[in-house]
C-alpha positions as MATLAB code, in Angstrom:
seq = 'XXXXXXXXXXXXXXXXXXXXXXXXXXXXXXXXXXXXXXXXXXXXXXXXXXXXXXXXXXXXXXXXXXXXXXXXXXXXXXXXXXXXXXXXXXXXXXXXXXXXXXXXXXXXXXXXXXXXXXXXXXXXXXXXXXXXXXXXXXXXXXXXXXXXXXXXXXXXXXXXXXXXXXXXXXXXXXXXXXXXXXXXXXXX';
ca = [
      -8.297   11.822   10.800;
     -11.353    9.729   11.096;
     -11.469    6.411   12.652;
     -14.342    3.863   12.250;
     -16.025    3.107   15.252;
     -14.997   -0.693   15.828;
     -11.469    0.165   15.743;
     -11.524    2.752   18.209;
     -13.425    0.205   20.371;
     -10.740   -1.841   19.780;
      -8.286    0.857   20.843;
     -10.023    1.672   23.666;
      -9.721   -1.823   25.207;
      -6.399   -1.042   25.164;
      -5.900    2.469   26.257;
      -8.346    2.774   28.432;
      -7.351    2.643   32.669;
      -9.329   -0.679   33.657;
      -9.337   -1.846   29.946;
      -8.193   -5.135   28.914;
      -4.593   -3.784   28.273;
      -3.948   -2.832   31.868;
      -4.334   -6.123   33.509;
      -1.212   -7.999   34.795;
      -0.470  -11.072   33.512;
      -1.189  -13.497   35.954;
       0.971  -17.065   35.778;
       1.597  -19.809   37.989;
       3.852  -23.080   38.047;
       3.026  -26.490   39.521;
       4.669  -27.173   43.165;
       7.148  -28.774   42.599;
       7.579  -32.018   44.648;
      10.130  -33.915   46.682;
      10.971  -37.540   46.736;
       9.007  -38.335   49.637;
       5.967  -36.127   48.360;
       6.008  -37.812   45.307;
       6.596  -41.499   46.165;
       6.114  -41.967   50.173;
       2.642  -44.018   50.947;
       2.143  -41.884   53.683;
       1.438  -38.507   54.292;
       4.774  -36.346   54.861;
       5.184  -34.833   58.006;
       5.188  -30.988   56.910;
       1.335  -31.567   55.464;
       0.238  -34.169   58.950;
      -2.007  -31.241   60.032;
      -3.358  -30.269   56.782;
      -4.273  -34.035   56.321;
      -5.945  -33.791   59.655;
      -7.810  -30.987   58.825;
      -9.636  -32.690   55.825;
     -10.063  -35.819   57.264;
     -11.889  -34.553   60.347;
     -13.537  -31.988   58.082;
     -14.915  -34.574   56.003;
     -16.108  -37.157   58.968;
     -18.119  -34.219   60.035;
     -19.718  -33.459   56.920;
     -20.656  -37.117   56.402;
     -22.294  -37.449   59.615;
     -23.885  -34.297   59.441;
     -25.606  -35.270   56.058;
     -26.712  -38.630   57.980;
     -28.398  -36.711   60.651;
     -29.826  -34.381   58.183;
     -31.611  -37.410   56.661;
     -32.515  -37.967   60.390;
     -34.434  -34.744   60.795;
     -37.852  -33.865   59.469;
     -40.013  -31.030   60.314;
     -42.255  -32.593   62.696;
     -39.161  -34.543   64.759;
     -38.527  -30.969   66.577;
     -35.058  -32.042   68.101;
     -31.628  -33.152   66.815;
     -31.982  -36.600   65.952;
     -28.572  -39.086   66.955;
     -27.372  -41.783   64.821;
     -27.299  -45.276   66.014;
     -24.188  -46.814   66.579;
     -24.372  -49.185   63.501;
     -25.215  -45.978   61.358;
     -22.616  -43.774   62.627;
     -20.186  -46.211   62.099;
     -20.881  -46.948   58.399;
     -20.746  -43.356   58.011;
     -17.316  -42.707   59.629;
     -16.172  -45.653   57.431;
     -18.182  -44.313   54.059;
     -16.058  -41.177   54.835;
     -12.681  -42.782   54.630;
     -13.715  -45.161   51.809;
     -14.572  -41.629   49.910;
     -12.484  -40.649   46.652;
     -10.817  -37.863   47.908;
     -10.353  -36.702   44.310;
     -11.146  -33.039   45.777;
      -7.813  -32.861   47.546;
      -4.432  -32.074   46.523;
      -1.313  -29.633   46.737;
      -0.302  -26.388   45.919;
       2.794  -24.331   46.532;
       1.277  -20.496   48.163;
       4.743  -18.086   48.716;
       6.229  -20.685   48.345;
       4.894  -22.810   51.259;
       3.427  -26.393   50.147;
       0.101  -26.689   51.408;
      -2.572  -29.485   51.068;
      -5.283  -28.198   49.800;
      -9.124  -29.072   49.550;
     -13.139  -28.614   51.341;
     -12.692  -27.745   54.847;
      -8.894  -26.402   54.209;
      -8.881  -22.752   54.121;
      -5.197  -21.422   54.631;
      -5.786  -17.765   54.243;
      -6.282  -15.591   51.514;
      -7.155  -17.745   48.494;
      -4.288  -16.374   46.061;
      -5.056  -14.483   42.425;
      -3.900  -17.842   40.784;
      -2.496  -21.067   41.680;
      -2.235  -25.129   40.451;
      -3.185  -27.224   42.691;
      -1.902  -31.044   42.320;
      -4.382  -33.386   42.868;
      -4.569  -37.282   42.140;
      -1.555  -39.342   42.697;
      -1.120  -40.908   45.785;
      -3.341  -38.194   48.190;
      -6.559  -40.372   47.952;
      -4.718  -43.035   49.404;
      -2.891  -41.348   51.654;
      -5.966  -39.423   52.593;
      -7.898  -42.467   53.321;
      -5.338  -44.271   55.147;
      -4.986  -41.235   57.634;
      -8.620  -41.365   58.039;
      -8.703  -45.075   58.737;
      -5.724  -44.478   61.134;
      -7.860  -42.188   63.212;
     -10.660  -44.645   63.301;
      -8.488  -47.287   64.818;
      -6.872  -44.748   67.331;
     -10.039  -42.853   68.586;
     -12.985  -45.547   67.798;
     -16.230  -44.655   66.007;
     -17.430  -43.776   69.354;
     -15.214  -41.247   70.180;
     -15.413  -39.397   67.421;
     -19.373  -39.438   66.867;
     -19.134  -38.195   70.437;
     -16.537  -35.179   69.639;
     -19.203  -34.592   66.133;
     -22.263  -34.278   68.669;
     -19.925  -31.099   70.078;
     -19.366  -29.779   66.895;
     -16.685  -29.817   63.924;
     -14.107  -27.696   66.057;
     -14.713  -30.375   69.209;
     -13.791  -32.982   66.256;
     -10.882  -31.502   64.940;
      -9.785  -30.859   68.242;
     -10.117  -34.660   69.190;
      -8.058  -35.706   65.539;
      -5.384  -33.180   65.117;
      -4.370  -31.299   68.602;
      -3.505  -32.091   71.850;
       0.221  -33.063   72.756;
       0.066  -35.824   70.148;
      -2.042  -33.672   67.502;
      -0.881  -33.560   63.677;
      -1.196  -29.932   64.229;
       0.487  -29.258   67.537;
       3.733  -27.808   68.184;
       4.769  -30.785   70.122;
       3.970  -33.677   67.608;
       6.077  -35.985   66.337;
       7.674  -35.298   62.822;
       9.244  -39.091   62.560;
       7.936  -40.775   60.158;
       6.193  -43.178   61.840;
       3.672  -45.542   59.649;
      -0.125  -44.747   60.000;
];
């Protein structure tokens, strides 16, 4: 029996270890959502720390882009912002979309998930919910810290580096992400 040569391609795709045929089939569902997930204006207490996490992420990245600007070749040294830059920035940062940012359900843990927000091993496949109310949420959070630390503080923690500001946001006895925090749910 002779077969033509674009149908045993064809069957080879299939039959062969490592083909096409061999791979799992990979699905995945959308988290799905509680009341206060889906309707609260603040951020539920289970994702404080993730929230955190993003927020402080992105306040570093926007004053690090601002120095950036700062620095040219001949200026040698780290340049600092001025107060009335660093606090535009900090408040640029909150005013941001935060269309980047959004949930998704990983063994069946809800996470938030976004830059600066790696949980682990990314997994094969997943939907990630984004939209909604998390820019809002987001940027209140942010805005909250700005009121509770001060644009000071926090350009201060930034000049030590993006774990010195994420420790100043989300840990110590207080912190969104320690053990001891709060889970009322207080307003931001």
């Amino acid at each position: 029996m002779r077969l033509s040569l674009p149908l045993l391609l064809l069957l080879g795709t299939w039959a062969i270890p490592g083909g096409l045929g061999d791979r799992a089939q990979l699905t995945a569902t959308a988290p799905q959502l509680d009341d206060e997930e889906k309707y609260s204006a603040h951020v539920p207490a289970h994702l404080r720390c993730d929230a955190c996490r993003a927020v402080a992420y992105q306040m570093w990245q926007h004053l690090a882009k601002a120095e950036a600007k700062l620095h040219t070749p001949d200026s040698g040294d780290h340049q600092e912002l001025s107060e009335s830059v660093y606090t535009d920035v900090l408040d640029q940062s909150c005013s941001q979309t935060w269309q980047d940012y959004g949930v998704r359900e990983v063994n069946q843990v809800k996470r938030l998930t976004g830059p600066g927000l790696s949980n682990g091993p990314e997994p094969t496949i997943s939907v990630m919910l984004t939209g909604g109310l998390w820019p809002t949420r987001l940027s209140r959070t942010c805005l909250h810290y700005l009121g509770e630390f001060g644009e000071d503080q926090i350009y201060e923690a930034h000049q030590q580096g993006r774990e010195a500001l994420k420790g100043l946001l989300c840990e110590g006895p207080q912190g969104a992400c320690s053990e001891e925090a709060p889970v009322t749910r207080a307003e931001l």
